[in-house]
Amino acid sequence: PEYYTGDLGLMQINVPVWEDVLAGEAIIRTRRDLFNEGINARAARFIYDRTGDFSAWYMSGDCHELH
């Protein structure tokens, strides 16, 4: 089975958290823009600069199961 975590694109940008912020900064127009690797990388850099670390990409052990 496939699972949707809300994360899109190469750098797995979490849409529920970042969509409005990225749109407000004119980095994306729609969530589909995150499938473009250049836009996704720019969004990831913006998120990294905004948070100052990689905490936005933290994954708890409860999020995913290996099958």
PDB file of C-alpha atoms in Angstrom:
ATOM      1  CA  PRO A   1       0.000   0.000   0.000  1.00  0.00           C
ATOM      2  CA  GLU A   2       1.026   3.593  -0.557  1.00  0.00           C
ATOM      3  CA  TYR A   3       0.970   6.156   2.229  1.00  0.00           C
ATOM      4  CA  TYR A   4       0.655   9.925   1.862  1.00  0.00           C
ATOM      5  CA  THR A   5       2.397  11.804   4.637  1.00  0.00           C
ATOM      6  CA  GLY A   6       1.761  15.261   3.211  1.00  0.00           C
ATOM      7  CA  ASP A   7       5.348  15.481   1.965  1.00  0.00           C
ATOM      8  CA  LEU A   8       6.028  16.286  -1.692  1.00  0.00           C
ATOM      9  CA  GLY A   9       8.958  16.315  -4.064  1.00  0.00           C
ATOM     10  CA  LEU A  10      12.654  15.645  -3.927  1.00  0.00           C
ATOM     11  CA  MET A  11      13.205  17.292  -0.545  1.00  0.00           C
ATOM     12  CA  GLN A  12       9.895  16.035   0.896  1.00  0.00           C
ATOM     13  CA  ILE A  13       8.367  19.423   1.726  1.00  0.00           C
ATOM     14  CA  ASN A  14       5.505  19.015   4.198  1.00  0.00           C
ATOM     15  CA  VAL A  15       2.531  20.625   2.459  1.00  0.00           C
ATOM     16  CA  PRO A  16       0.194  21.023   5.464  1.00  0.00           C
ATOM     17  CA  VAL A  17       2.888  22.993   7.307  1.00  0.00           C
ATOM     18  CA  TRP A  18       4.573  24.971   4.522  1.00  0.00           C
ATOM     19  CA  GLU A  19       2.138  25.455   1.607  1.00  0.00           C
ATOM     20  CA  ASP A  20       0.716  28.812   2.727  1.00  0.00           C
ATOM     21  CA  VAL A  21       4.123  30.139   3.776  1.00  0.00           C
ATOM     22  CA  LEU A  22       5.769  29.166   0.489  1.00  0.00           C
ATOM     23  CA  ALA A  23       2.879  30.628  -1.508  1.00  0.00           C
ATOM     24  CA  GLY A  24       3.056  33.834   0.519  1.00  0.00           C
ATOM     25  CA  GLU A  25       6.756  34.115  -0.309  1.00  0.00           C
ATOM     26  CA  ALA A  26       5.957  33.503  -4.021  1.00  0.00           C
ATOM     27  CA  ILE A  27       8.102  30.345  -4.046  1.00  0.00           C
ATOM     28  CA  ILE A  28       5.146  28.232  -5.177  1.00  0.00           C
ATOM     29  CA  ARG A  29       1.786  28.993  -6.744  1.00  0.00           C
ATOM     30  CA  THR A  30       0.264  25.562  -6.076  1.00  0.00           C
ATOM     31  CA  ARG A  31       1.428  22.450  -4.258  1.00  0.00           C
ATOM     32  CA  ARG A  32       2.065  20.816  -7.641  1.00  0.00           C
ATOM     33  CA  ASP A  33       4.987  23.223  -8.069  1.00  0.00           C
ATOM     34  CA  LEU A  34       6.820  21.152  -5.461  1.00  0.00           C
ATOM     35  CA  PHE A  35       7.189  18.354  -8.033  1.00  0.00           C
ATOM     36  CA  ASN A  36       9.556  20.632  -9.970  1.00  0.00           C
ATOM     37  CA  GLU A  37      13.000  19.823  -8.585  1.00  0.00           C
ATOM     38  CA  GLY A  38      14.293  23.385  -8.900  1.00  0.00           C
ATOM     39  CA  ILE A  39      11.322  24.884  -7.081  1.00  0.00           C
ATOM     40  CA  ASN A  40      11.464  22.108  -4.493  1.00  0.00           C
ATOM     41  CA  ALA A  41      15.151  22.813  -3.832  1.00  0.00           C
ATOM     42  CA  ARG A  42      14.434  26.545  -3.502  1.00  0.00           C
ATOM     43  CA  ALA A  43      11.602  25.779  -1.066  1.00  0.00           C
ATOM     44  CA  ALA A  44      13.891  23.515   0.955  1.00  0.00           C
ATOM     45  CA  ARG A  45      16.544  26.224   1.155  1.00  0.00           C
ATOM     46  CA  PHE A  46      13.927  28.754   2.280  1.00  0.00           C
ATOM     47  CA  ILE A  47      12.699  26.354   4.987  1.00  0.00           C
ATOM     48  CA  TYR A  48      16.252  25.620   6.127  1.00  0.00           C
ATOM     49  CA  ASP A  49      17.088  29.329   6.290  1.00  0.00           C
ATOM     50  CA  ARG A  50      13.839  30.062   8.154  1.00  0.00           C
ATOM     51  CA  THR A  51      14.309  27.303  10.764  1.00  0.00           C
ATOM     52  CA  GLY A  52      18.097  27.489  10.961  1.00  0.00           C
ATOM     53  CA  ASP A  53      18.475  23.712  10.920  1.00  0.00           C
ATOM     54  CA  PHE A  54      17.035  20.475   9.560  1.00  0.00           C
ATOM     55  CA  SER A  55      14.282  20.172  12.180  1.00  0.00           C
ATOM     56  CA  ALA A  56      11.592  20.553   9.491  1.00  0.00           C
ATOM     57  CA  TRP A  57      12.686  17.164   8.160  1.00  0.00           C
ATOM     58  CA  TYR A  58      12.513  15.345  11.477  1.00  0.00           C
ATOM     59  CA  MET A  59      10.777  11.996  11.268  1.00  0.00           C
ATOM     60  CA  SER A  60       9.581  10.120  14.299  1.00  0.00           C
ATOM     61  CA  GLY A  61       9.712   6.349  14.286  1.00  0.00           C
ATOM     62  CA  ASP A  62       5.921   6.312  14.384  1.00  0.00           C
ATOM     63  CA  CYS A  63       5.531   7.993  10.989  1.00  0.00           C
ATOM     64  CA  HIS A  64       6.664   5.199   8.734  1.00  0.00           C
ATOM     65  CA  GLU A  65       6.811   1.458   8.843  1.00  0.00           C
ATOM     66  CA  LEU A  66       9.274  -0.552   6.794  1.00  0.00           C
ATOM     67  CA  HIS A  67       7.681  -3.450   4.962  1.00  0.00           C
TER      68      HIS A  67
END
